[in-house]
Coordinates of C-alpha atoms in Angstrom, one line a residue:
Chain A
X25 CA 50.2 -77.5 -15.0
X26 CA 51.8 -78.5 -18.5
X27 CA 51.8 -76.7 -21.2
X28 CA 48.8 -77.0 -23.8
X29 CA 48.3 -79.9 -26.5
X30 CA 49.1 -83.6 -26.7
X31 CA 51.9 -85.5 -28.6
X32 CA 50.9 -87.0 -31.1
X33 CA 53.2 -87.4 -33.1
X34 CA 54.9 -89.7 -30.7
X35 CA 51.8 -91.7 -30.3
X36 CA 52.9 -93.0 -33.9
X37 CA 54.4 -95.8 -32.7
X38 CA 51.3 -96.6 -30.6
X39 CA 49.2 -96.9 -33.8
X40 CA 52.1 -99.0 -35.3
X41 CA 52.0 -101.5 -32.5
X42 CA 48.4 -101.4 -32.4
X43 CA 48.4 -102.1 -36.5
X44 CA 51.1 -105.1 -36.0
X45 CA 48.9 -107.0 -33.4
X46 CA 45.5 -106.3 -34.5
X47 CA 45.7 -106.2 -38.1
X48 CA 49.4 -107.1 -39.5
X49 CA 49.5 -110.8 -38.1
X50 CA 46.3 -111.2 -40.1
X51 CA 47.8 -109.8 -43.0
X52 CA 50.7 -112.2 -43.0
X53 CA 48.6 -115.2 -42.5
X54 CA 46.2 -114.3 -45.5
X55 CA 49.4 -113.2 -47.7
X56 CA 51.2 -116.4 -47.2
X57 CA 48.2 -118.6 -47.1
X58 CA 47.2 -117.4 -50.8
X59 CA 50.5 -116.5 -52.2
X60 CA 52.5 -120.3 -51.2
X61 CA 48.9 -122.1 -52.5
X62 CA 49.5 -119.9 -55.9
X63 CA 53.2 -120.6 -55.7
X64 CA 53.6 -124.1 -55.4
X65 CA 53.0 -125.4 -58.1
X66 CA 56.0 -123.4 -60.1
X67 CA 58.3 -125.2 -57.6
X68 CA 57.2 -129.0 -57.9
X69 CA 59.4 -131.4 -58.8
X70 CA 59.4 -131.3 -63.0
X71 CA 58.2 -127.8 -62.9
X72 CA 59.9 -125.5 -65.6
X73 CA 62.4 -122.8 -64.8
X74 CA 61.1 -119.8 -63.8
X75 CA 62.3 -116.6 -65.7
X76 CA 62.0 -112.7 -63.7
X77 CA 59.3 -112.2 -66.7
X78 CA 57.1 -115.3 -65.6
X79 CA 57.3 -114.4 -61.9
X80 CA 56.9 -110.6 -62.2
X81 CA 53.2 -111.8 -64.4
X82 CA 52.5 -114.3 -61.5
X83 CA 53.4 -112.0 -58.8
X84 CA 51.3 -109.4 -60.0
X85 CA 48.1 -111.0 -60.4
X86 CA 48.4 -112.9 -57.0
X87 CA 49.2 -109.2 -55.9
X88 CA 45.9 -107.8 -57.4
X89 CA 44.0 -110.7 -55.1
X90 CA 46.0 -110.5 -52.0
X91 CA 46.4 -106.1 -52.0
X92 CA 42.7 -105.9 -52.2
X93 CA 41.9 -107.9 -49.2
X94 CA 44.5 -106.3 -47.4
X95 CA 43.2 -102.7 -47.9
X96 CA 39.8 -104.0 -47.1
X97 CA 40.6 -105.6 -43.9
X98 CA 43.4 -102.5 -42.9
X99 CA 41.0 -99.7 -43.4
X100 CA 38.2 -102.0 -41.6
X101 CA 37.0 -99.8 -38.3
X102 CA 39.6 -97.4 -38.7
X103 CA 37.5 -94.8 -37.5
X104 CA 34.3 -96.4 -36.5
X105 CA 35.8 -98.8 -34.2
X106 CA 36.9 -96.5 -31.8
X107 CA 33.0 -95.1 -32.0
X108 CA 31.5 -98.8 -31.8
X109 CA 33.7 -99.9 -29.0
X110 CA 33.7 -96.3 -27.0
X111 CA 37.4 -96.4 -27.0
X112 CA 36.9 -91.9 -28.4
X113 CA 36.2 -91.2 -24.7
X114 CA 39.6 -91.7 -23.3
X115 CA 41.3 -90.9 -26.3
X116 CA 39.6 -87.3 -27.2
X117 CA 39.6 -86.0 -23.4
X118 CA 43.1 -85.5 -23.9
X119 CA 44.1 -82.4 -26.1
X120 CA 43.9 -84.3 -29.2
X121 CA 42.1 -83.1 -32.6
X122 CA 40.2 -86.4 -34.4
X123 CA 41.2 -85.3 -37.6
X124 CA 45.0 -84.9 -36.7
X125 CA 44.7 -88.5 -34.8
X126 CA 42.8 -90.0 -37.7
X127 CA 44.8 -88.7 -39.9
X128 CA 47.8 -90.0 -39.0
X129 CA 46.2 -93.2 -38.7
X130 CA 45.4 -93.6 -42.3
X131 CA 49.3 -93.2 -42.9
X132 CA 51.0 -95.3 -40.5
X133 CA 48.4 -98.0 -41.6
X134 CA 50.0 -97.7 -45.1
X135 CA 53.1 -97.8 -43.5
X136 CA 52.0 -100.7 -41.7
X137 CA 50.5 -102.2 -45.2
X138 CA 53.9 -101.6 -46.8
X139 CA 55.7 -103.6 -43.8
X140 CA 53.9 -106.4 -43.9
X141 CA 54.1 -106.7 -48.0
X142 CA 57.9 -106.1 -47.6
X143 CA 57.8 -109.0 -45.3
X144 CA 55.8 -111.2 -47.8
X145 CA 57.7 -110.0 -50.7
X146 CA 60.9 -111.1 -49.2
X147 CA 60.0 -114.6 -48.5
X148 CA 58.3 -115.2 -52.1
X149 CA 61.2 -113.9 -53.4
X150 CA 63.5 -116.5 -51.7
X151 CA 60.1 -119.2 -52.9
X152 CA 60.4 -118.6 -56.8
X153 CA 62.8 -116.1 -57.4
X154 CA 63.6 -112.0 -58.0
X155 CA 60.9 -110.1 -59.3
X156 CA 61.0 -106.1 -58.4
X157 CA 59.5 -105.4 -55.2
X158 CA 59.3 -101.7 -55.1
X159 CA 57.1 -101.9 -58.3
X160 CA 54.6 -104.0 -56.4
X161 CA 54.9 -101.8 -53.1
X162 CA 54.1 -98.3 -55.9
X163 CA 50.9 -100.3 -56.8
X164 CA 50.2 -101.1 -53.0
X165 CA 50.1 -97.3 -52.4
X166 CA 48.5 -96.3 -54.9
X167 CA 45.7 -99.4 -53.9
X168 CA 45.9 -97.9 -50.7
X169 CA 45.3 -94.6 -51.4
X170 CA 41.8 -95.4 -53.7
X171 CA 40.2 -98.0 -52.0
X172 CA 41.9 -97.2 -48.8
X173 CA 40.7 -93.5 -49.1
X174 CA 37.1 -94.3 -49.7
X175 CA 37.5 -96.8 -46.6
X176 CA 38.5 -93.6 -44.6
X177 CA 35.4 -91.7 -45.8
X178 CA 33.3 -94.6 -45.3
X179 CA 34.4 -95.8 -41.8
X180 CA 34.3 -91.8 -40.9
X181 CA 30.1 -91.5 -42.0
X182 CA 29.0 -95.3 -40.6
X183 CA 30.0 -98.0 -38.1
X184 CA 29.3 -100.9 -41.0
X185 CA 32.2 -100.0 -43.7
X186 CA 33.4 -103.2 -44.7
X187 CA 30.1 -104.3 -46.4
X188 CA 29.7 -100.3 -47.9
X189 CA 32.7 -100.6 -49.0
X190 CA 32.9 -104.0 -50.4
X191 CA 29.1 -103.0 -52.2
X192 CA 31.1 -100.1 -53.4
X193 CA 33.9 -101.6 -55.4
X194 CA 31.9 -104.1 -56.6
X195 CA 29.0 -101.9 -57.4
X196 CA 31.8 -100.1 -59.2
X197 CA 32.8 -103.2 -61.1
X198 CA 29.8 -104.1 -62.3
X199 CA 28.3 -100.5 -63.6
X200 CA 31.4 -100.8 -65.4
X201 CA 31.1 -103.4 -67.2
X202 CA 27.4 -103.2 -67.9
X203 CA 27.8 -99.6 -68.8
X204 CA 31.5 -99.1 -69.8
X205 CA 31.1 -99.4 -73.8
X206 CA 28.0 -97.1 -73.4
X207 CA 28.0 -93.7 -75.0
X208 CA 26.8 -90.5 -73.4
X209 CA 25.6 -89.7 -70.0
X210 CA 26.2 -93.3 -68.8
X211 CA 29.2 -93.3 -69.4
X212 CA 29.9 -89.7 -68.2
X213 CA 28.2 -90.4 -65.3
X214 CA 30.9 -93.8 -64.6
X215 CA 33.7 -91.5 -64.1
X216 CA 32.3 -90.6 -60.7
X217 CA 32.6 -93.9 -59.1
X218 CA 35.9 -95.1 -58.0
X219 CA 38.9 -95.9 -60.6
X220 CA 38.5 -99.9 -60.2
X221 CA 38.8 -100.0 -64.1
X222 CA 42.1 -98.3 -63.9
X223 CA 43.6 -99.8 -61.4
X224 CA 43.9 -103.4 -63.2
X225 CA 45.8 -101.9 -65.8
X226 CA 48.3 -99.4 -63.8
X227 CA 48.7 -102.5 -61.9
X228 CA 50.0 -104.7 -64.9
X229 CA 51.7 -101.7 -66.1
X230 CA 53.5 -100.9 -62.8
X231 CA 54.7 -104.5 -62.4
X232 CA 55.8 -105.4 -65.4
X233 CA 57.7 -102.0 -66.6
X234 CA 57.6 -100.1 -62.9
X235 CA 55.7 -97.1 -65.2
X236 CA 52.4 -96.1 -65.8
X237 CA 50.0 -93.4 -67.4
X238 CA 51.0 -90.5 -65.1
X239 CA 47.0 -89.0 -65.8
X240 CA 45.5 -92.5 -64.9
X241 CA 48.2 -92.1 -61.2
X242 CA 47.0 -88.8 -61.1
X243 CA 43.2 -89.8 -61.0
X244 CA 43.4 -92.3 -58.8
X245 CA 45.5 -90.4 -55.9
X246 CA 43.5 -87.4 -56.4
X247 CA 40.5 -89.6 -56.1
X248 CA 41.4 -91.5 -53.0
X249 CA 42.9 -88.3 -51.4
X250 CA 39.6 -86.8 -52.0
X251 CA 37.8 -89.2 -49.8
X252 CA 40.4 -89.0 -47.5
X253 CA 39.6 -84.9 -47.4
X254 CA 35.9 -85.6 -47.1
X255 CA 36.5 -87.9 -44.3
X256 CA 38.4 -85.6 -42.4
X257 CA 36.0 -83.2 -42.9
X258 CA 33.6 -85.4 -41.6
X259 CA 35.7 -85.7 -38.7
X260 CA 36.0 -82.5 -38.0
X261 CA 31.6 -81.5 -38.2
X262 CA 30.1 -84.4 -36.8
X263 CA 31.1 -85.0 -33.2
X264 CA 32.0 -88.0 -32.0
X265 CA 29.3 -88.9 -29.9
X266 CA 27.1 -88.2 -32.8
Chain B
X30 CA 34.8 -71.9 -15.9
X31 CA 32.1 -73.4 -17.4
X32 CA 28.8 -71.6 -18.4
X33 CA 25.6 -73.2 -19.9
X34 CA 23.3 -70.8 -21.4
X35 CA 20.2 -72.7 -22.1
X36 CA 21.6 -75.4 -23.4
X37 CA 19.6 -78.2 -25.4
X38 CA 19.8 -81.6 -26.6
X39 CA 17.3 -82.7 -29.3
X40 CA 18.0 -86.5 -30.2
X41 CA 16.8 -87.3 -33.8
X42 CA 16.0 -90.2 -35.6
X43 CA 16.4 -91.4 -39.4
X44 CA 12.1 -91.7 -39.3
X45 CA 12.0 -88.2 -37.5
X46 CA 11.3 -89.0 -34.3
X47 CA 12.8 -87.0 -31.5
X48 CA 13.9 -87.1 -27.6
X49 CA 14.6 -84.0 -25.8
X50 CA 17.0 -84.9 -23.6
X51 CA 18.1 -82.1 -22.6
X52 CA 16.5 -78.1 -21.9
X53 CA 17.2 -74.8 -21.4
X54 CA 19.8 -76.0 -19.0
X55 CA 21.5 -73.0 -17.9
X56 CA 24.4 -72.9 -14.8
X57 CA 27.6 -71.4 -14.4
X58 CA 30.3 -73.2 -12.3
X59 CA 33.2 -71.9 -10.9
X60 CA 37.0 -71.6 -11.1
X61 CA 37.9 -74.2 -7.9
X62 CA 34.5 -75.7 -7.3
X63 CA 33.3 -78.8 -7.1
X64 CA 29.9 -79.7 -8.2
X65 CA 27.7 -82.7 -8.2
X66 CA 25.2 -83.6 -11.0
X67 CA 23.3 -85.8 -9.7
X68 CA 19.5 -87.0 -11.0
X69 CA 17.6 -90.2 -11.9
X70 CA 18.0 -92.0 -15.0
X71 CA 17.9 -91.1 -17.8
X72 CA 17.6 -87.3 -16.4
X73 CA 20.4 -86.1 -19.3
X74 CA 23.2 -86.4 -16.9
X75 CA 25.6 -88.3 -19.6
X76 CA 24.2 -85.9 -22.2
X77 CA 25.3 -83.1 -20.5
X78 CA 28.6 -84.5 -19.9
X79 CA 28.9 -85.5 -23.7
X80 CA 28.5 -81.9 -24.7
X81 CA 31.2 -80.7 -21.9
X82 CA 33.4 -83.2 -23.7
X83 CA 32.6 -81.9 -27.4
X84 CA 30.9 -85.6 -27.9
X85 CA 28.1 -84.1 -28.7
X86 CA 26.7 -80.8 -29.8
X87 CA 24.0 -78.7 -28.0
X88 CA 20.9 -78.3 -30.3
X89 CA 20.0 -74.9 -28.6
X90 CA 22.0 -72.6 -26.6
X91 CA 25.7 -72.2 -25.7
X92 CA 28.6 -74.3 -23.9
X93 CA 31.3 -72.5 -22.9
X94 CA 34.6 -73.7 -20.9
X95 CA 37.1 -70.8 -20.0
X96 CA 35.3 -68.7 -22.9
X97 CA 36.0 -71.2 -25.5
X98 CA 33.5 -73.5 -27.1
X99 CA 33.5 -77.1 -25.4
X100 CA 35.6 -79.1 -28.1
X101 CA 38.3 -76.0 -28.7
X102 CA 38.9 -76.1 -25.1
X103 CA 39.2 -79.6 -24.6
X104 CA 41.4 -80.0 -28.1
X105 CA 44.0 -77.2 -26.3
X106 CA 44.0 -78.3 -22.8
X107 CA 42.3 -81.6 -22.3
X108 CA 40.1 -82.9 -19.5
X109 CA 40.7 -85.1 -16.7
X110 CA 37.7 -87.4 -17.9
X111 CA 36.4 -90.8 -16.0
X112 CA 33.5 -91.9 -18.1
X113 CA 30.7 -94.0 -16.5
X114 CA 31.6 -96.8 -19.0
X115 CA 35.9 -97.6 -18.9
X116 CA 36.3 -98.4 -22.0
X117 CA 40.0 -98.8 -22.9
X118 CA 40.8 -101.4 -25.4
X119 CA 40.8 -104.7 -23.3
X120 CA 44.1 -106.2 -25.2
X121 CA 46.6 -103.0 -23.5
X122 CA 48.4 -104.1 -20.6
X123 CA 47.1 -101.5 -17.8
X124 CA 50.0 -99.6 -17.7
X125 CA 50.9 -99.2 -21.6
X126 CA 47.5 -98.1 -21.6
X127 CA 48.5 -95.0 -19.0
X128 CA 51.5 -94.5 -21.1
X129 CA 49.6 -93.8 -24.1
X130 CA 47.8 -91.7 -22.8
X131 CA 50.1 -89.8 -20.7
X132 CA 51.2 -89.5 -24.0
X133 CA 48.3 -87.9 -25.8
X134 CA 47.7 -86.2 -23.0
X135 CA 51.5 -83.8 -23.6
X136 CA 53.4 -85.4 -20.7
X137 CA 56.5 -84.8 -21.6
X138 CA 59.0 -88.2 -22.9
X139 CA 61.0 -87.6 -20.0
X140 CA 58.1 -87.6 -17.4
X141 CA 55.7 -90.6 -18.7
X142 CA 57.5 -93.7 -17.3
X143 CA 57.5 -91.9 -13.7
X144 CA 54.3 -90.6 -13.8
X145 CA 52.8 -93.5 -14.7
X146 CA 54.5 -94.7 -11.8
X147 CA 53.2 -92.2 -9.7
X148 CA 49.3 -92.8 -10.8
X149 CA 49.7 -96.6 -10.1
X150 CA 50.4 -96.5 -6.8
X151 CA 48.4 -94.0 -6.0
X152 CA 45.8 -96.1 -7.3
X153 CA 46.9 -99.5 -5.8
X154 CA 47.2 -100.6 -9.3
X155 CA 51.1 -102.2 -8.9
X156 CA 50.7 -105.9 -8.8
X157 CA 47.9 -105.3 -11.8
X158 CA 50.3 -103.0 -14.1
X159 CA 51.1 -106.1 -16.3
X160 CA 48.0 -107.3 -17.0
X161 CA 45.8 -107.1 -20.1
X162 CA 43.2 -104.5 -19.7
X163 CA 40.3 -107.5 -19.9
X164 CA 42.1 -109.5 -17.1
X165 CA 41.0 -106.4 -14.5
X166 CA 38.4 -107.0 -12.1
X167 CA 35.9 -104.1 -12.2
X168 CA 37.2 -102.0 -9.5
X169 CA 40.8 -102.0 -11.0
X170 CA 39.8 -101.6 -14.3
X171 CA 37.6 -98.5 -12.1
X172 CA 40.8 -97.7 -10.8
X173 CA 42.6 -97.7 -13.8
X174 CA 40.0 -95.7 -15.2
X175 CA 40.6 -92.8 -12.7
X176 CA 44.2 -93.2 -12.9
X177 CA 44.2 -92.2 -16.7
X178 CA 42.0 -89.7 -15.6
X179 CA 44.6 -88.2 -13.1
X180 CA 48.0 -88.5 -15.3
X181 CA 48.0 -84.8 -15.8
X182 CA 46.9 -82.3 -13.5
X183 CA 44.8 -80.8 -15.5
X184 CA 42.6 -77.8 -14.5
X185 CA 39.0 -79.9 -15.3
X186 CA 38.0 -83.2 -14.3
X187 CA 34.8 -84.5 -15.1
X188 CA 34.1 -88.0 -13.2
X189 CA 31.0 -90.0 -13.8
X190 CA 29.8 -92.6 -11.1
X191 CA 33.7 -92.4 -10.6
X192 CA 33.1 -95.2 -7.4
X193 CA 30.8 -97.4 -9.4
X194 CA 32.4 -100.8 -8.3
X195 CA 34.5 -99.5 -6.0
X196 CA 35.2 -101.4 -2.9
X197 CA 34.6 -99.6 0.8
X198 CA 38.5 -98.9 1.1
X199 CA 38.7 -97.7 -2.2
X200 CA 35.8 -95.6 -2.1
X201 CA 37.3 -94.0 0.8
X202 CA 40.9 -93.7 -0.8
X203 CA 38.7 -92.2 -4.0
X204 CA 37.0 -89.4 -1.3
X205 CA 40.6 -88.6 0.1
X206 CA 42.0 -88.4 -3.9
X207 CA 39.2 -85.9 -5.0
X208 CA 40.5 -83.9 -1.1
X209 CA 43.8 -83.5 -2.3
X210 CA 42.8 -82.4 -5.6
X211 CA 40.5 -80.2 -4.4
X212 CA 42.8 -76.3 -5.5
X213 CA 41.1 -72.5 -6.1
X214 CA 42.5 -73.6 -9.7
X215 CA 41.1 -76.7 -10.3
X216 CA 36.9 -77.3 -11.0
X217 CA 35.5 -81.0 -10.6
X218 CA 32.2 -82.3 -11.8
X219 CA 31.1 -85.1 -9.7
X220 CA 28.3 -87.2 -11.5
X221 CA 27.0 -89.6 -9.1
X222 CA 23.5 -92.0 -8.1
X223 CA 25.6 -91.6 -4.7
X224 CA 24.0 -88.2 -3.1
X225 CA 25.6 -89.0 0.1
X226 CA 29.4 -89.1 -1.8
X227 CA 28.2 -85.8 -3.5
X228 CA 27.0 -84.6 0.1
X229 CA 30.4 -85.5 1.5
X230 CA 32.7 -83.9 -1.8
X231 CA 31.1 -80.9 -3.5
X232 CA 30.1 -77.5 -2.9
X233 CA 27.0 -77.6 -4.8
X234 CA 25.2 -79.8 -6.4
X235 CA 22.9 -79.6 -9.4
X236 CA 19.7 -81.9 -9.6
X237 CA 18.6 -82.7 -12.8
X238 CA 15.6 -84.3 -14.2
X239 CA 13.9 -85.2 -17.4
X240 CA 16.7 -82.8 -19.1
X241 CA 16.1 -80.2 -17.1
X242 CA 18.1 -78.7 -14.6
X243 CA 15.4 -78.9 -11.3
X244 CA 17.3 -76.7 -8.4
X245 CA 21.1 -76.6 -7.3
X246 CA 21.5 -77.5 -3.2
X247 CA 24.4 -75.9 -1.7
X248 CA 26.2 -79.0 0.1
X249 CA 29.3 -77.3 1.3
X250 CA 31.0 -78.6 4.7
X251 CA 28.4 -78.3 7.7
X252 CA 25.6 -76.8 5.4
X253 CA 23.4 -80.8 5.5
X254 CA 23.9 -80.7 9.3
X255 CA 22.5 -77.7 10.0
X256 CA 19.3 -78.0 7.6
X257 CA 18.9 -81.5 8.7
X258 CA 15.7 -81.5 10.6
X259 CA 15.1 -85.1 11.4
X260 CA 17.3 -87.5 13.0
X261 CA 17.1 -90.9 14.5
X262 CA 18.7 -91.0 18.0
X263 CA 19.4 -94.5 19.5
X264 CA 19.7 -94.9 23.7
X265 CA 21.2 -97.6 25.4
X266 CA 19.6 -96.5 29.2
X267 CA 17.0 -94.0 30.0
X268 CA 14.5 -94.7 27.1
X269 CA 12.1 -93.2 30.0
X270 CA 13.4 -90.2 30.1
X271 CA 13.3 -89.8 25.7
X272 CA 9.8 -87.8 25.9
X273 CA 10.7 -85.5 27.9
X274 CA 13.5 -83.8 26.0
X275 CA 11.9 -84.6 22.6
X276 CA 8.1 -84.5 23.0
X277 CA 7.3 -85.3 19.6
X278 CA 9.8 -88.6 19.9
X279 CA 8.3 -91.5 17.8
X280 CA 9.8 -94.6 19.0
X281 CA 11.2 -97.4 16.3
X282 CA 12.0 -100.1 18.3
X283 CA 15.5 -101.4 19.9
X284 CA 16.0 -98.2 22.1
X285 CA 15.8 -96.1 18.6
X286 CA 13.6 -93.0 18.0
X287 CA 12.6 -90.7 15.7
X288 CA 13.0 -86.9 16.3
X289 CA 12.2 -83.8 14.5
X290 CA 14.0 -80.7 15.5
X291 CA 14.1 -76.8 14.0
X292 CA 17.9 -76.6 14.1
X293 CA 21.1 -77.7 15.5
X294 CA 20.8 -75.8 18.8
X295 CA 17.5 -77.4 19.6
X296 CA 19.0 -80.9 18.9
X297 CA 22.1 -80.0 20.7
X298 CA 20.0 -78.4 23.7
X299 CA 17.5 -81.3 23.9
X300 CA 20.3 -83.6 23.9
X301 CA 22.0 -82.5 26.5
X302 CA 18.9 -82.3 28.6
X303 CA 18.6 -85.8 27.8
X304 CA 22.0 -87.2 28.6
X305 CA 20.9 -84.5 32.3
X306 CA 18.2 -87.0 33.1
X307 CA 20.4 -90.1 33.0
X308 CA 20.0 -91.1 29.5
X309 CA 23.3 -93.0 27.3
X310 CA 23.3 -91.9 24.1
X311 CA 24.6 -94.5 21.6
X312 CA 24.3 -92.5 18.2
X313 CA 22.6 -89.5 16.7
X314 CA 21.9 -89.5 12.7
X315 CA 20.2 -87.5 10.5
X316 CA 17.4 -89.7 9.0
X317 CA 17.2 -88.2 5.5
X318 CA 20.8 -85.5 4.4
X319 CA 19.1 -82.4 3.1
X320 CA 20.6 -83.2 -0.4
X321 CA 18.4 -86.6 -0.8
X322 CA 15.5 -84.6 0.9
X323 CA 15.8 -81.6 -1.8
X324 CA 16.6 -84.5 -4.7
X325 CA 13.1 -86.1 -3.6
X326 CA 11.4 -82.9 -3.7
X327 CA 12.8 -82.0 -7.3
X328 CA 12.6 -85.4 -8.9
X329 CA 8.8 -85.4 -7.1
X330 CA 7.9 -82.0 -8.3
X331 CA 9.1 -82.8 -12.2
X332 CA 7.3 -85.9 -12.5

């Protein structure tokens, strides 16, 4: 008999692989397909120079469009696939916790999320030019982390995420806008829903001077990381089978 | 190893509907036994197994596996598990899959390459290791199934209809597997439609119906041949002769006759009175195993 408890740890690079076939060649394919359409046109023939300053203001609002769709479709099924598809049977008969596995999940799919931008990055920086790369990869975390940890929650309480969360962010959106210049409970009552409104501009600010308001970072990991906390907790009450 | 103390399974819906599909099950199986579950559809036999697993929570009662709750236990030492349905993502090759989980499952860096190895051919899974998961035929993917199921030898195995698709051979091969892992440290559950595969493997089996657990039939080796009370007997000469060791003899045509007797001595005696008088026996076979006579009973009685 072997000793107690599975290795998870090591099953890591499972997840990885599993990320880079099921969900990373789709990433590229979106990322390219949107970022060379954008791009082109700054590289015809007659087309002015580009400075670091124009690229780093192109970059960042294709970034805002690509990153968006990328967290959507990586947290997609995260946990409700394996539920859907019965794939939990195998997987939790070995001495495994869900929360641990899930966990882990949610990370190596940002660290799948951060390969494949690295690998986009590179090849629009050799299309039009430098621009700073890590500043775009701080914004993909922290895109990652809200959206990404509301996907968590989301995929943890029902097997149809991707519309809840899509109805969430853009519920979000628009009670923001309709409601945003309100005074009083309204407005109060805004702060719950997720941080969309601060994410535009931590975005612009990250890209264009790699800082931002360290109380407006602070919300939106704490908010993300919150949902990621509920999920788990989720994880760990309702059973599987449930 | 495993108790159930009245353990219950109450299935709600949203609009506040609910199925019990499970009740007041209680049953304690032992440290190096194997038992059968067998019962109709939809008796609560994947229910139950759910629960063992930690898939799902009992709404009544308790579910203990070496005094721990079902989930705590399976979290620290895992389970042998072949569900009815093998689902293993169908893009894996087959044996990436069994490293992965060998992998979950503790095996040790060192040890996973060889044991997975080791449970492919004892599956007769070695010209099919390559292949994607969805490129299996049912009885390899069965096959494969079980072999994720055997990667570590762990102390609880719970198989459900683990021959479901299984060819004759391999069904065999399966019964000769579930032999060898038969150990005074080692319990296996056995869920199976199949009561003559749970005659053949368990010590016990538990009938269950409607959620409810209906009677457990001790099967252990010899117990369905002595308890058997009818048998067909087929002669090839001295059909003649049949009545007068078996009075009560109802012929079925083709040499073939029905017998009822009060216990293997009688048969044995009759018999041999029989084969006395001239008679060639071709074959003597119980017409009905005590398990599928007992299942009838307690699937008759709860309905």
């Amino acid at each position: 008999m072997m000793a107690p408890g599975g290795r998870l740890a090591k099953y890591a690079l499972w997840q990885f692989r599993d990320f880079a076939t099921e969900k990373g060649i789709s990433l590229l394919i979106i990322g390219l397909l949107l970022g060379f359409v954008q791009l082109l046109p700054f590289r015809l023939p007659g087309s002015p120079e580009l400075t670091t300053e124009r690229i780093t203001r192109i970059i960042g609002t294709l970034a805002n469009t690509i990153l968006l769709i990328w967290v959507f479709i990586t947290v997609n099924g995260i946990i409700s696939n394996d539920r859907k598809l019965g794939y939990y049977r195998f997987l939790f008969a070995k001495p495994v916790r869900p929360i641990q596995y899930y966990g882990q999940l949610w990370l190596v799919y940002l660290l799948g999320l951060l390969t494949a931008l690295a690998l986009v990055s590179g090849l629009f920086v050799v299309f039009v030019g430098r621009f700073n790369v890590w500043n775009l990869a701080l914004y993909a975390t922290l895109l990652y982390i809200s959206l990404g940890g509301i996907g968590f929650f989301v995929s943890a309480i029902t097997k149809h995420e991707l519309p809840v969360l899509a109805g969430i962010w853009l519920g979000s959106s628009v009670l923001r806008a309709m409601y945003g210049n309100d005074t009083g409970w309204k407005n109060r009552a805004l702060d719950l829903l997720p941080p969309v409104h601060i994410m535009d501009g931590v975005a612009v600010s990250l890209m264009t001077t790699g800082t931002a308001d360290l109380g407006r970072v602070v919300w939106i990991v704490g908010y993300g990381l919150l949902f990621v906390g509920l999920g788990l907790v989720v994880l760990h009450r309702r059973p599987l089978g449930g | 190893m495993i108790e159930f103390r009245n353990v219950g399974k109450t299935y709600r819906s949203l609009l506040g509907n609910s199925v019990k599909a499970v009740e007041e099950f209680s049953l304690e199986v032992m440290k190096g036994e194997i038992l059968g579950i067998a019962g109709p559809n939809g008796a609560g036999k994947s229910t139950l197994i759910a629960m063992l697993l930690g898939y799902l929570r009992p709404t009544t009662g308790t579910l203990e596996i070496d005094g721990l709750p079902a989930r705590a236990y399976v979290e620290r030492n895992g389970i042998g598990y072949l569900s009815e349905l093998i689902a293993i993502n169908p893009k894996w090759r087959a044996d990436d899959a069994l490293a992965r989980l060998a992998t979950l499952a503790g095996i040790p860096e060192s040890r996973v390459a060889t044991r997975v190895d080791e449970v492919i051919a004892q599956l007769g899974l070695e010209e099919h290791r390559a292949k994607k998961v969805k490129a299996l035929s049912k009885g390899n993917l069965q096959r494969l199934g079980l072999a994720q199921a055997l990667l570590r030898e762990e102390r609880l195995l719970i198989l459900d209809e683990p021959t479901h698709g299984l060819d004759p051979v391999w069904t065999q091969r399966f019964r000769d597997i579930v032999g060898q892992l038969r150990s005074p440290d080692r319990t296996i559950l056995i869920a199976s439609h199949n009561l003559d595969e749970l005659q053949r493997l368990t010590d016990r089996v538990a009938i269950i119906d409607h959620g409810r657990l209906q009677r457990v039939v001790r099967t252990g080796h010899g117990h369905d041949q002595a308890t058997a009370t009818r048998f067909r007997i087929v002669l090839v000469t001295g059909l003649e002769k049949m009545r007068e060791a078996f009075p009560d003899a109802e012929p079925a045509g083709k040499g073939e006759f029905a017998v009822t007797v009060g216990s293997l001595q009688q048969l044995n005696a009759s018999l041999a009175e029989l084969i006395g008088k001239g008679a060639l026996v071709a074959s003597v076979v119980p017409e009905r195993s005590a398990l599928e006579q007992q299942f009838r009973e307690a699937v008759g009685e709860s309905q």
